[in-house]
Structures are given as C-alpha cells and as structure tokens.
C-alpha cells in the first residue's frame, strides 16, 4: 500500500491524508478512512484508487503536491511494478517532499539496493538517507533529485 500524505502545513499532522491501493480495494480503504471507524481522522483521510502499473489511474489531486509518502513492506516480490512505483513517486512528490520506505530485509539487501538503483536511474529521484531500525529493517528516504521551483 502506498500512503501519500498531503500536508498544507507540513509534517505528519496534516490536514489531508490520502491512502491509496488498487481500485478493487477502494471500498475497504473507504471504510478504513471513515471517521466512524477512526474518529481522529475527522474526514481528513481520503481513499484513492492507484494502480502503479496503470499510469491512467494516477489521481490528479496528488500531482506534484505530496509532502510525505509512507511505504511499508512493498518491495518484496512483484518487481514488475517497481518502474510504476518510481513514476508515482516522481509525479506525486512535492518539491520538498519525501518518500519514506520501511523495508524488512528478506533477501539480504537485494531488493533495497535494486529498487534504489532503479529509483535513481531516471535522474529524477535521489536517495536522501538510509538508516537501520534493526539488523533486519532499513528505512530509506527518497526525494526529488532537483528542487526546481
């Protein structure tokens, strides 16, 4: 699941949160975004359909304006979707935005290293920081390579 957070004032305590997944999972996401289920959201969370491999599914409302994208456990298997994920990051991130990936190392560092190489290959993204939370979990922060206003 890719969870872009659009903030009008910065930080994770944003006015608006977008949670994305495949179109067929949209009904479940809408329930999860419900303020009845999650009173703290108070209508701030919005579920959006987004299929990384289908560029036509990209929601216009997140084009170039997402401050923080949080991605947890999405790099294992299914490498065929990675180029689409990279395109989503390139399109969604705001100029000063950041994508934060939390990754469990399942096959040493192969997935992490291969995805980071792919993300950098197009020249639009850079790896801003990498840190280990434990010997098995790494956090990678990705930003736009150039901050052009």
GROMACS .gro file of C-alpha atoms in nm:
model
  149
    1UNK     CA    1   0.000   0.000   0.000
    2UNK     CA    2   0.122   0.344  -0.084
    3UNK     CA    3   0.005   0.613   0.154
    4UNK     CA    4   0.064   0.965   0.033
    5UNK     CA    5   0.010   1.236   0.288
    6UNK     CA    6  -0.065   1.583   0.160
    7UNK     CA    7   0.000   1.848   0.417
    8UNK     CA    8  -0.085   2.215   0.393
    9UNK     CA    9   0.128   2.294   0.697
   10UNK     CA   10   0.394   2.024   0.675
   11UNK     CA   11   0.454   1.730   0.900
   12UNK     CA   12   0.256   1.415   0.956
   13UNK     CA   13  -0.021   1.604   1.133
   14UNK     CA   14  -0.160   1.718   0.803
   15UNK     CA   15  -0.500   1.848   0.711
   16UNK     CA   16  -0.542   1.587   0.443
   17UNK     CA   17  -0.425   1.228   0.415
   18UNK     CA   18  -0.457   1.019   0.100
   19UNK     CA   19  -0.444   0.642   0.130
   20UNK     CA   20  -0.404   0.453  -0.196
   21UNK     CA   21  -0.434   0.099  -0.321
   22UNK     CA   22  -0.558  -0.094  -0.621
   23UNK     CA   23  -0.906   0.002  -0.749
   24UNK     CA   24  -1.060  -0.325  -0.632
   25UNK     CA   25  -0.955  -0.245  -0.273
   26UNK     CA   26  -1.108   0.104  -0.272
   27UNK     CA   27  -1.424   0.002  -0.076
   28UNK     CA   28  -1.208  -0.137   0.206
   29UNK     CA   29  -0.991   0.176   0.207
   30UNK     CA   30  -1.301   0.393   0.230
   31UNK     CA   31  -1.414   0.201   0.537
   32UNK     CA   32  -1.067   0.239   0.689
   33UNK     CA   33  -1.079   0.615   0.623
   34UNK     CA   34  -1.419   0.651   0.785
   35UNK     CA   35  -1.427   0.888   1.080
   36UNK     CA   36  -1.672   0.646   1.244
   37UNK     CA   37  -1.402   0.381   1.243
   38UNK     CA   38  -1.118   0.626   1.308
   39UNK     CA   39  -1.256   0.933   1.492
   40UNK     CA   40  -0.917   1.108   1.492
   41UNK     CA   41  -0.931   1.133   1.113
   42UNK     CA   42  -1.245   1.351   1.126
   43UNK     CA   43  -1.284   1.343   0.749
   44UNK     CA   44  -0.919   1.425   0.677
   45UNK     CA   45  -0.839   1.089   0.517
   46UNK     CA   46  -0.942   1.011   0.162
   47UNK     CA   47  -0.914   0.678  -0.015
   48UNK     CA   48  -0.788   0.690  -0.374
   49UNK     CA   49  -0.751   0.415  -0.632
   50UNK     CA   50  -0.397   0.394  -0.770
   51UNK     CA   51  -0.252   0.114  -0.979
   52UNK     CA   52   0.121   0.175  -1.013
   53UNK     CA   53   0.144  -0.002  -1.349
   54UNK     CA   54  -0.152   0.187  -1.500
   55UNK     CA   55  -0.046   0.550  -1.548
   56UNK     CA   56  -0.403   0.647  -1.638
   57UNK     CA   57  -0.510   0.562  -1.280
   58UNK     CA   58  -0.290   0.836  -1.130
   59UNK     CA   59  -0.515   1.073  -0.927
   60UNK     CA   60  -0.470   1.432  -1.050
   61UNK     CA   61  -0.529   1.565  -0.699
   62UNK     CA   62  -0.191   1.434  -0.580
   63UNK     CA   63   0.012   1.555  -0.879
   64UNK     CA   64   0.331   1.721  -0.750
   65UNK     CA   65   0.191   1.817  -0.412
   66UNK     CA   66   0.254   1.532  -0.168
   67UNK     CA   67   0.484   1.621   0.119
   68UNK     CA   68   0.528   1.273   0.265
   69UNK     CA   69   0.472   0.931   0.112
   70UNK     CA   70   0.494   0.638   0.353
   71UNK     CA   71   0.560   0.292   0.206
   72UNK     CA   72   0.581  -0.012   0.432
   73UNK     CA   73   0.673  -0.361   0.317
   74UNK     CA   74   0.608  -0.304  -0.053
   75UNK     CA   75   0.936  -0.401  -0.219
   76UNK     CA   76   0.933  -0.778  -0.178
   77UNK     CA   77   0.833  -0.979  -0.484
   78UNK     CA   78   0.649  -0.830  -0.782
   79UNK     CA   79   0.946  -0.638  -0.918
   80UNK     CA   80   0.749  -0.575  -1.237
   81UNK     CA   81   0.556  -0.297  -1.053
   82UNK     CA   82   0.868  -0.111  -0.941
   83UNK     CA   83   0.900   0.110  -1.251
   84UNK     CA   84   0.539   0.218  -1.199
   85UNK     CA   85   0.607   0.293  -0.833
   86UNK     CA   86   0.905   0.506  -0.933
   87UNK     CA   87   0.681   0.701  -1.175
   88UNK     CA   88   0.427   0.755  -0.897
   89UNK     CA   89   0.700   0.895  -0.669
   90UNK     CA   90   0.827   1.123  -0.946
   91UNK     CA   91   0.478   1.256  -1.017
   92UNK     CA   92   0.336   1.280  -0.664
   93UNK     CA   93   0.620   1.424  -0.458
   94UNK     CA   94   0.615   1.796  -0.387
   95UNK     CA   95   0.938   1.987  -0.450
   96UNK     CA   96   1.045   1.942  -0.087
   97UNK     CA   97   0.857   1.612  -0.043
   98UNK     CA   98   0.997   1.285   0.078
   99UNK     CA   99   0.906   0.919   0.035
  100UNK     CA  100   0.985   0.703   0.338
  101UNK     CA  101   1.022   0.329   0.281
  102UNK     CA  102   1.033   0.084   0.573
  103UNK     CA  103   1.172  -0.243   0.442
  104UNK     CA  104   1.232  -0.579   0.607
  105UNK     CA  105   1.542  -0.738   0.458
  106UNK     CA  106   1.415  -1.069   0.324
  107UNK     CA  107   1.696  -1.149   0.078
  108UNK     CA  108   1.987  -0.957   0.224
  109UNK     CA  109   1.988  -0.611   0.063
  110UNK     CA  110   1.900  -0.717  -0.292
  111UNK     CA  111   1.550  -0.563  -0.301
  112UNK     CA  112   1.662  -0.241  -0.132
  113UNK     CA  113   1.969  -0.195  -0.350
  114UNK     CA  114   1.791  -0.286  -0.672
  115UNK     CA  115   1.496  -0.055  -0.604
  116UNK     CA  116   1.722   0.235  -0.504
  117UNK     CA  117   1.925   0.187  -0.823
  118UNK     CA  118   1.606   0.189  -1.029
  119UNK     CA  119   1.474   0.499  -0.849
  120UNK     CA  120   1.798   0.690  -0.918
  121UNK     CA  121   1.837   0.565  -1.276
  122UNK     CA  122   1.587   0.809  -1.426
  123UNK     CA  123   1.767   1.106  -1.273
  124UNK     CA  124   1.454   1.249  -1.112
  125UNK     CA  125   1.493   1.090  -0.767
  126UNK     CA  126   1.775   1.062  -0.516
  127UNK     CA  127   1.834   0.860  -0.202
  128UNK     CA  128   1.838   1.122   0.073
  129UNK     CA  129   1.908   0.898   0.371
  130UNK     CA  130   1.919   0.536   0.477
  131UNK     CA  131   1.916   0.404   0.833
  132UNK     CA  132   1.870   0.072   1.008
  133UNK     CA  133   1.599   0.041   1.271
  134UNK     CA  134   1.727  -0.309   1.346
  135UNK     CA  135   1.955  -0.556   1.167
  136UNK     CA  136   1.651  -0.669   0.964
  137UNK     CA  137   1.471  -0.339   0.900
  138UNK     CA  138   1.601  -0.048   0.695
  139UNK     CA  139   1.436   0.290   0.632
  140UNK     CA  140   1.515   0.462   0.304
  141UNK     CA  141   1.421   0.825   0.237
  142UNK     CA  142   1.380   0.927  -0.127
  143UNK     CA  143   1.343   1.283  -0.258
  144UNK     CA  144   1.328   1.457  -0.591
  145UNK     CA  145   1.680   1.495  -0.730
  146UNK     CA  146   1.637   1.859  -0.825
  147UNK     CA  147   1.432   2.105  -0.632
  148UNK     CA  148   1.325   2.333  -0.915
  149UNK     CA  149   1.068   2.596  -0.828
   0.00000   0.00000   0.00000
